[in-house]
Amino acid sequence: MFGWLKKRVLNASADAMKNDIERFTAGLEGADAEEISTMLVIANILRLRMLDSGVIPAAALDLSIPRDEDVMYQCDMCSLKLVNGVKKFQKIGQPSDAAGAMIWLHSVRALNVPEIRVCGRKMWGQLVRGFPYVDNTLGTMRAVMGTRLHENIDEELRFIPIGLEPIETGAN
């Protein structure tokens, strides 16, 4: 009896997530590669911290990891945690951290909702434009911040969630 209602709610949710990721991707299209590299460095610093602290499970960003009921629940819950993290960063005036967390929010959503996976791949198609600059950006951040960073950050700067590899367009 309520199956139609559940389907409508799920469709509306997927549509809202699709609109969000498309707006985010449009913003990336307007950014230059060096701006994107800054977002990537911040995002990967956040990702490594969240993985270490258990805020997000590894499976949330890797479709090759089997997803039993417990793992699926954890992946679903990490979307809520990421939304809260984005809001917290916005509230305390840290837009760079909010943007970094949004990369993972949209990635997790795209991996969890097959209807928007292609949007996640398009987003990563824009993000990879920053890869050639991430090493320089990290060096600048180290010099300015002087804070300890994750020991694996240098190797993790070009991370792409498994399942969201950019779509090859064939155009050169």
PDB file of C-alpha atoms in Angstrom, residues 7-142:
ATOM      1  CA  LYS A   7       9.400   4.980  -4.263  1.00  0.00           C
ATOM      2  CA  ARG A   8       8.440   8.658  -4.571  1.00  0.00           C
ATOM      3  CA  VAL A   9      10.526   9.574  -1.525  1.00  0.00           C
ATOM      4  CA  LEU A  10      13.545   7.652  -2.844  1.00  0.00           C
ATOM      5  CA  ASN A  11      13.195   9.249  -6.283  1.00  0.00           C
ATOM      6  CA  ALA A  12      12.912  12.725  -4.770  1.00  0.00           C
ATOM      7  CA  SER A  13      15.991  12.068  -2.652  1.00  0.00           C
ATOM      8  CA  ALA A  14      17.995  10.858  -5.664  1.00  0.00           C
ATOM      9  CA  ASP A  15      16.844  13.905  -7.651  1.00  0.00           C
ATOM     10  CA  ALA A  16      17.965  16.269  -4.873  1.00  0.00           C
ATOM     11  CA  MET A  17      21.361  14.540  -4.637  1.00  0.00           C
ATOM     12  CA  LYS A  18      21.718  14.725  -8.417  1.00  0.00           C
ATOM     13  CA  ASN A  19      20.978  18.463  -8.398  1.00  0.00           C
ATOM     14  CA  ASP A  20      23.512  19.018  -5.604  1.00  0.00           C
ATOM     15  CA  ILE A  21      26.333  17.138  -7.329  1.00  0.00           C
ATOM     16  CA  GLU A  22      25.576  18.781 -10.681  1.00  0.00           C
ATOM     17  CA  ARG A  23      25.788  22.260  -9.082  1.00  0.00           C
ATOM     18  CA  PHE A  24      29.054  21.299  -7.368  1.00  0.00           C
ATOM     19  CA  THR A  25      30.469  19.986 -10.666  1.00  0.00           C
ATOM     20  CA  ALA A  26      29.425  23.172 -12.455  1.00  0.00           C
ATOM     21  CA  GLY A  27      31.392  25.108  -9.841  1.00  0.00           C
ATOM     22  CA  LEU A  28      34.418  22.921 -10.521  1.00  0.00           C
ATOM     23  CA  GLU A  29      34.098  23.590 -14.245  1.00  0.00           C
ATOM     24  CA  GLY A  30      34.516  27.288 -13.496  1.00  0.00           C
ATOM     25  CA  ALA A  31      37.608  26.748 -11.322  1.00  0.00           C
ATOM     26  CA  ASP A  32      41.121  26.572 -12.670  1.00  0.00           C
ATOM     27  CA  ALA A  33      43.307  23.520 -12.110  1.00  0.00           C
ATOM     28  CA  GLU A  34      45.365  25.130  -9.337  1.00  0.00           C
ATOM     29  CA  GLU A  35      42.214  26.054  -7.388  1.00  0.00           C
ATOM     30  CA  ILE A  36      41.045  22.476  -7.751  1.00  0.00           C
ATOM     31  CA  SER A  37      44.415  21.203  -6.488  1.00  0.00           C
ATOM     32  CA  THR A  38      43.906  23.143  -3.258  1.00  0.00           C
ATOM     33  CA  MET A  39      40.501  21.525  -2.813  1.00  0.00           C
ATOM     34  CA  LEU A  40      42.017  18.091  -3.459  1.00  0.00           C
ATOM     35  CA  VAL A  41      44.795  18.521  -0.917  1.00  0.00           C
ATOM     36  CA  ILE A  42      42.357  19.693   1.756  1.00  0.00           C
ATOM     37  CA  ALA A  43      39.886  16.949   0.839  1.00  0.00           C
ATOM     38  CA  ASN A  44      42.519  14.229   1.117  1.00  0.00           C
ATOM     39  CA  ILE A  45      43.777  15.540   4.452  1.00  0.00           C
ATOM     40  CA  LEU A  46      40.174  15.345   5.676  1.00  0.00           C
ATOM     41  CA  ARG A  47      39.611  11.901   4.125  1.00  0.00           C
ATOM     42  CA  LEU A  48      42.646  10.391   5.835  1.00  0.00           C
ATOM     43  CA  ARG A  49      41.618  11.881   9.178  1.00  0.00           C
ATOM     44  CA  MET A  50      38.048  10.606   8.775  1.00  0.00           C
ATOM     45  CA  LEU A  51      39.230   7.115   7.838  1.00  0.00           C
ATOM     46  CA  ASP A  52      41.643   7.014  10.796  1.00  0.00           C
ATOM     47  CA  SER A  53      38.976   8.201  13.228  1.00  0.00           C
ATOM     48  CA  GLY A  54      36.290   5.873  11.876  1.00  0.00           C
ATOM     49  CA  VAL A  55      33.985   8.649  10.698  1.00  0.00           C
ATOM     50  CA  ILE A  56      33.843   6.959   7.313  1.00  0.00           C
ATOM     51  CA  PRO A  57      34.550   3.304   6.515  1.00  0.00           C
ATOM     52  CA  ALA A  58      36.929   2.455   3.663  1.00  0.00           C
ATOM     53  CA  ALA A  59      34.029   0.785   1.818  1.00  0.00           C
ATOM     54  CA  ALA A  60      32.239   4.135   1.571  1.00  0.00           C
ATOM     55  CA  LEU A  61      34.774   5.200  -1.082  1.00  0.00           C
ATOM     56  CA  ASP A  62      35.505   1.838  -2.682  1.00  0.00           C
ATOM     57  CA  LEU A  63      32.909  -0.228  -4.534  1.00  0.00           C
ATOM     58  CA  SER A  64      35.343  -3.154  -4.754  1.00  0.00           C
ATOM     59  CA  ILE A  65      34.934  -3.794  -1.010  1.00  0.00           C
ATOM     60  CA  PRO A  66      32.040  -6.216  -0.424  1.00  0.00           C
ATOM     61  CA  ARG A  67      29.052  -4.526   1.201  1.00  0.00           C
ATOM     62  CA  ASP A  68      27.135  -6.689   3.603  1.00  0.00           C
ATOM     63  CA  GLU A  69      24.207  -5.278   5.577  1.00  0.00           C
ATOM     64  CA  ASP A  70      26.452  -3.802   8.286  1.00  0.00           C
ATOM     65  CA  VAL A  71      28.818  -2.159   5.790  1.00  0.00           C
ATOM     66  CA  MET A  72      25.862  -0.752   3.828  1.00  0.00           C
ATOM     67  CA  TYR A  73      24.481   0.774   7.015  1.00  0.00           C
ATOM     68  CA  GLN A  74      27.869   2.332   7.822  1.00  0.00           C
ATOM     69  CA  CYS A  75      28.121   3.735   4.298  1.00  0.00           C
ATOM     70  CA  ASP A  76      24.610   5.180   4.525  1.00  0.00           C
ATOM     71  CA  MET A  77      25.378   6.744   7.902  1.00  0.00           C
ATOM     72  CA  CYS A  78      28.591   8.336   6.704  1.00  0.00           C
ATOM     73  CA  SER A  79      26.555  10.492   4.302  1.00  0.00           C
ATOM     74  CA  LEU A  80      24.787  11.976   7.328  1.00  0.00           C
ATOM     75  CA  LYS A  81      28.095  12.467   9.117  1.00  0.00           C
ATOM     76  CA  LEU A  82      29.527  14.221   6.075  1.00  0.00           C
ATOM     77  CA  VAL A  83      26.491  16.509   5.766  1.00  0.00           C
ATOM     78  CA  ASN A  84      26.948  17.459   9.423  1.00  0.00           C
ATOM     79  CA  GLY A  85      30.663  18.023   8.848  1.00  0.00           C
ATOM     80  CA  VAL A  86      30.006  20.315   5.888  1.00  0.00           C
ATOM     81  CA  LYS A  87      27.500  22.327   7.943  1.00  0.00           C
ATOM     82  CA  LYS A  88      29.936  22.552  10.848  1.00  0.00           C
ATOM     83  CA  PHE A  89      32.747  23.823   8.615  1.00  0.00           C
ATOM     84  CA  GLN A  90      30.394  26.382   7.066  1.00  0.00           C
ATOM     85  CA  LYS A  91      29.168  27.526  10.471  1.00  0.00           C
ATOM     86  CA  ILE A  92      32.680  28.104  11.823  1.00  0.00           C
ATOM     87  CA  GLY A  93      33.812  29.934   8.683  1.00  0.00           C
ATOM     88  CA  GLN A  94      35.991  27.278   7.061  1.00  0.00           C
ATOM     89  CA  PRO A  95      34.729  27.179   3.463  1.00  0.00           C
ATOM     90  CA  SER A  96      37.827  25.343   2.197  1.00  0.00           C
ATOM     91  CA  ASP A  97      37.236  22.470   4.609  1.00  0.00           C
ATOM     92  CA  ALA A  98      33.528  22.493   3.735  1.00  0.00           C
ATOM     93  CA  ALA A  99      34.376  22.185   0.030  1.00  0.00           C
ATOM     94  CA  GLY A 100      36.793  19.345   0.771  1.00  0.00           C
ATOM     95  CA  ALA A 101      34.158  17.491   2.778  1.00  0.00           C
ATOM     96  CA  MET A 102      31.642  18.074  -0.032  1.00  0.00           C
ATOM     97  CA  ILE A 103      33.893  16.134  -2.412  1.00  0.00           C
ATOM     98  CA  TRP A 104      33.537  13.078  -0.165  1.00  0.00           C
ATOM     99  CA  LEU A 105      29.837  13.667   0.483  1.00  0.00           C
ATOM    100  CA  HIS A 106      29.098  13.698  -3.236  1.00  0.00           C
ATOM    101  CA  SER A 107      31.411  10.727  -3.803  1.00  0.00           C
ATOM    102  CA  VAL A 108      29.752   8.635  -1.099  1.00  0.00           C
ATOM    103  CA  ARG A 109      26.300   9.520  -2.401  1.00  0.00           C
ATOM    104  CA  ALA A 110      27.286   8.649  -5.978  1.00  0.00           C
ATOM    105  CA  LEU A 111      28.614   5.269  -4.874  1.00  0.00           C
ATOM    106  CA  ASN A 112      25.507   4.543  -2.791  1.00  0.00           C
ATOM    107  CA  VAL A 113      22.932   5.697  -5.349  1.00  0.00           C
ATOM    108  CA  PRO A 114      23.492   4.121  -8.768  1.00  0.00           C
ATOM    109  CA  GLU A 115      21.214   6.685 -10.466  1.00  0.00           C
ATOM    110  CA  ILE A 116      23.756   9.437  -9.777  1.00  0.00           C
ATOM    111  CA  ARG A 117      26.976   7.454 -10.230  1.00  0.00           C
ATOM    112  CA  VAL A 118      27.573   8.990 -13.653  1.00  0.00           C
ATOM    113  CA  CYS A 119      27.396  12.422 -11.983  1.00  0.00           C
ATOM    114  CA  GLY A 120      30.126  11.314  -9.576  1.00  0.00           C
ATOM    115  CA  ARG A 121      32.281  10.238 -12.491  1.00  0.00           C
ATOM    116  CA  LYS A 122      31.756  13.623 -14.151  1.00  0.00           C
ATOM    117  CA  MET A 123      32.685  15.376 -10.907  1.00  0.00           C
ATOM    118  CA  TRP A 124      35.914  13.361 -10.713  1.00  0.00           C
ATOM    119  CA  GLY A 125      36.537  14.198 -14.377  1.00  0.00           C
ATOM    120  CA  GLN A 126      36.758  17.820 -13.253  1.00  0.00           C
ATOM    121  CA  LEU A 127      38.716  17.096 -10.082  1.00  0.00           C
ATOM    122  CA  VAL A 128      41.518  15.237 -11.881  1.00  0.00           C
ATOM    123  CA  ARG A 129      42.392  18.508 -13.617  1.00  0.00           C
ATOM    124  CA  GLY A 130      44.014  19.496 -10.315  1.00  0.00           C
ATOM    125  CA  PHE A 131      46.257  16.408 -10.080  1.00  0.00           C
ATOM    126  CA  PRO A 132      49.267  17.974 -11.879  1.00  0.00           C
ATOM    127  CA  TYR A 133      49.418  20.702  -9.210  1.00  0.00           C
ATOM    128  CA  VAL A 134      48.730  18.793  -5.973  1.00  0.00           C
ATOM    129  CA  ASP A 135      52.400  18.243  -5.067  1.00  0.00           C
ATOM    130  CA  ASN A 136      53.193  21.964  -5.331  1.00  0.00           C
ATOM    131  CA  THR A 137      50.019  22.851  -3.449  1.00  0.00           C
ATOM    132  CA  LEU A 138      50.883  20.428  -0.651  1.00  0.00           C
ATOM    133  CA  GLY A 139      54.383  21.927  -0.425  1.00  0.00           C
ATOM    134  CA  THR A 140      52.926  25.420  -0.112  1.00  0.00           C
ATOM    135  CA  MET A 141      50.454  24.248   2.545  1.00  0.00           C
ATOM    136  CA  ARG A 142      53.246  22.581   4.527  1.00  0.00           C
TER     137      ARG A 142
END
